[in-house]
Short mmCIF file of C-alpha atoms in Angstrom, two decimals:
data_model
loop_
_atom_site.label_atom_id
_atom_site.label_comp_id
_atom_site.label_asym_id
_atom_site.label_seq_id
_atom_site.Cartn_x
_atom_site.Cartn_y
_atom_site.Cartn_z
CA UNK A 1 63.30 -111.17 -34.35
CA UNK A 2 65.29 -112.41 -37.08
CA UNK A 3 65.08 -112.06 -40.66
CA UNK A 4 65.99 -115.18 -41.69
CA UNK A 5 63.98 -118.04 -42.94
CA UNK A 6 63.02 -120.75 -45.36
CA UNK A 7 59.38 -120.68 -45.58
CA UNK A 8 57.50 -119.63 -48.67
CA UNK A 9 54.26 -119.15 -50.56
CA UNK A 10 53.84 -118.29 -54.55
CA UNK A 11 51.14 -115.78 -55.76
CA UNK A 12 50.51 -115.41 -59.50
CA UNK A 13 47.73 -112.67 -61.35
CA UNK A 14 47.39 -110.13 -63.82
CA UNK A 15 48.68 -106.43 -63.69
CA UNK A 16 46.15 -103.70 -63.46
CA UNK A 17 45.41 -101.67 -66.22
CA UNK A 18 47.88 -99.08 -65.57
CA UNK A 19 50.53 -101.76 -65.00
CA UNK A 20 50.90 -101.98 -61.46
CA UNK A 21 49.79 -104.83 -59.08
CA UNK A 22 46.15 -106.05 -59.30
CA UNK A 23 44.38 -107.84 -56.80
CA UNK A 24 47.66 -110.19 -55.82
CA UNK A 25 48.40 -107.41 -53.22
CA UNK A 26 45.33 -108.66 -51.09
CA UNK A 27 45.97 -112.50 -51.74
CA UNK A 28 49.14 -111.71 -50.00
CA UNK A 29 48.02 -109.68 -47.09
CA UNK A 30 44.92 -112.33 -46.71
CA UNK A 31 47.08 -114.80 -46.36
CA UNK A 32 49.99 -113.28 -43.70
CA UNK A 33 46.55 -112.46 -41.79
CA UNK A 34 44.78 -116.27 -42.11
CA UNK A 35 47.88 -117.93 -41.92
CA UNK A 36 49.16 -115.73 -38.77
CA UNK A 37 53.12 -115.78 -40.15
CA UNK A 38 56.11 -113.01 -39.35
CA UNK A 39 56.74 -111.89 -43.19
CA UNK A 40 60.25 -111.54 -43.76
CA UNK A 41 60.72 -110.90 -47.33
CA UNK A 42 58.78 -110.56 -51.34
CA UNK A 43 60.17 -111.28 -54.66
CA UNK A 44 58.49 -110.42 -58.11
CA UNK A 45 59.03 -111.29 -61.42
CA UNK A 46 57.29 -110.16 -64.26
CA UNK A 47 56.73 -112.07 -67.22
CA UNK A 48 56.16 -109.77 -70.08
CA UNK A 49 55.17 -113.08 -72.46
CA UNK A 50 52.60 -113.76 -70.12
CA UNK A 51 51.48 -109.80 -69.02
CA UNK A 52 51.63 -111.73 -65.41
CA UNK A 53 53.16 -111.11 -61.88
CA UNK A 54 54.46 -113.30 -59.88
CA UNK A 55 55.11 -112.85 -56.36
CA UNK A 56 56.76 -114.77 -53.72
CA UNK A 57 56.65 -113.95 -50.20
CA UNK A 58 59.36 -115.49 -47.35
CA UNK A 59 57.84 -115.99 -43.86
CA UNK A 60 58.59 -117.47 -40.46
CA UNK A 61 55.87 -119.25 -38.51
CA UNK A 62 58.23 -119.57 -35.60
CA UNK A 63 57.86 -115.85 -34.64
CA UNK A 64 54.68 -113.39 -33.49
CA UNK A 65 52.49 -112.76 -36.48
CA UNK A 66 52.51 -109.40 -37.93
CA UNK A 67 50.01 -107.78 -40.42
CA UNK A 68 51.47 -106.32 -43.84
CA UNK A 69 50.72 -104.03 -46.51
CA UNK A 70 51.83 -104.68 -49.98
CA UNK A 71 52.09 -101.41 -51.81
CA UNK A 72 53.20 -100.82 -55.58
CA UNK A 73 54.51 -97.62 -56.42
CA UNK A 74 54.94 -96.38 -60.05
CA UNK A 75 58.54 -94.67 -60.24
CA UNK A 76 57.84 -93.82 -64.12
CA UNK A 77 60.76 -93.95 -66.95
CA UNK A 78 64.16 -94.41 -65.51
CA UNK A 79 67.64 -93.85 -67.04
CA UNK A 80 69.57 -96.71 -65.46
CA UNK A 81 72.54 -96.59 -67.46
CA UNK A 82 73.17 -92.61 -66.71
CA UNK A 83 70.92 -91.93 -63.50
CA UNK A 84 71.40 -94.39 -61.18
CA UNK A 85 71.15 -91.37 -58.46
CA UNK A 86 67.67 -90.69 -59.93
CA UNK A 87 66.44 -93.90 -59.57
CA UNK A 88 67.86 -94.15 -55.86
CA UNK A 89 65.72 -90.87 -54.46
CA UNK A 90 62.72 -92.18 -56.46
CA UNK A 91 62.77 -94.89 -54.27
CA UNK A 92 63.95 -93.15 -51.74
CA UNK A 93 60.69 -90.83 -51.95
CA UNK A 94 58.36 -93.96 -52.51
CA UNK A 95 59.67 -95.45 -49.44
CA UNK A 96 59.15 -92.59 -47.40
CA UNK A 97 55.17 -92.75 -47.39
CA UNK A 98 54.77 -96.62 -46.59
CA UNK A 99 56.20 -96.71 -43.15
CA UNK A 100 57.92 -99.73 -41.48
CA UNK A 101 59.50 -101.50 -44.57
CA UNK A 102 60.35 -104.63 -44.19
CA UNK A 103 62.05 -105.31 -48.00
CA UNK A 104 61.24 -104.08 -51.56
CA UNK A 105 61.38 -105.01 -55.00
CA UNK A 106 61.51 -103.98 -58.37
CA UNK A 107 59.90 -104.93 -61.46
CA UNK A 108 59.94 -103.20 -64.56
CA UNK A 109 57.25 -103.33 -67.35
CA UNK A 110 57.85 -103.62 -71.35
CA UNK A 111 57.26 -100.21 -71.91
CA UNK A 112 60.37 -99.57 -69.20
CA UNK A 113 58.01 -98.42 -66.07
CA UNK A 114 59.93 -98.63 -63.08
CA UNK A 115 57.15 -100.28 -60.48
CA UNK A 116 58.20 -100.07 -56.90
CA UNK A 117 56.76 -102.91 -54.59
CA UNK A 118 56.83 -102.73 -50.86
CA UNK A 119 56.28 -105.18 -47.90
CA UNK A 120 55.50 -102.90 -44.83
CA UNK A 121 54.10 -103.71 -41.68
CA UNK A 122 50.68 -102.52 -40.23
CA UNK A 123 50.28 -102.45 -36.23
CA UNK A 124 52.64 -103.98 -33.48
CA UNK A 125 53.12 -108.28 -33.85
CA UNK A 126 50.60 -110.53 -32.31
#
């Protein structure tokens, strides 16, 4: 299956109280599930004026559907300017524990929290 496409749907919400994703982690998966796509890719922005997320996820609905899991990882305080190592086995480590990744993002908060977000699957295609 390929991993291009040109579908996509927009997600918007608030951040939890400890700054990671809230509740827009299920509005995605509900809607890979409903809408019975082949997830091929996230993006996330977050807009520190706001204190919102938003999320955009890139899909075929030419291909089996597959079932996701959107996780969000906090990395903590990075260096990037000196450490760009550290920040690569940080998500290196995060990575490790959510399976069959399909893509990842970043997003970074206003304090400077590294947040890690994966797109991984869950079970074979239907």
């Amino acid at each position: 299956m390929t991993q291009r496409h040109t579908r996509f749907k927009a997600f918007t919400g608030e951040l939890a109280e400890d700054k990671a994703l809230g509740s827009i982690t299920a509005d995605i998966e509900r809607f890979v599930r409903e809408a019975k796509v082949s997830p091929k890719s996230i993006g996330v922005e977050y807009l520190e004026g706001a204190r919102k997320i938003v999320m955009t996820l890139g899909y075929r609905d030419d291909q089996p559907a597959q079932d996701v899991r959107v996780s969000c990882v906090k990395l903590g305080k990075m260096d990037l300017v000196n450490d760009l190592a550290g920040l690569e086995q940080a998500m290196t480590r995060a990575a490790e524990a959510q399976g069959d990744v399909i893509c990842h993002e970043l997003y970074i908060t206003e304090d400077g929290q590294f947040f890690m977000v994966f797109l991984a699957t869950v079970g074979p295609p239907t």
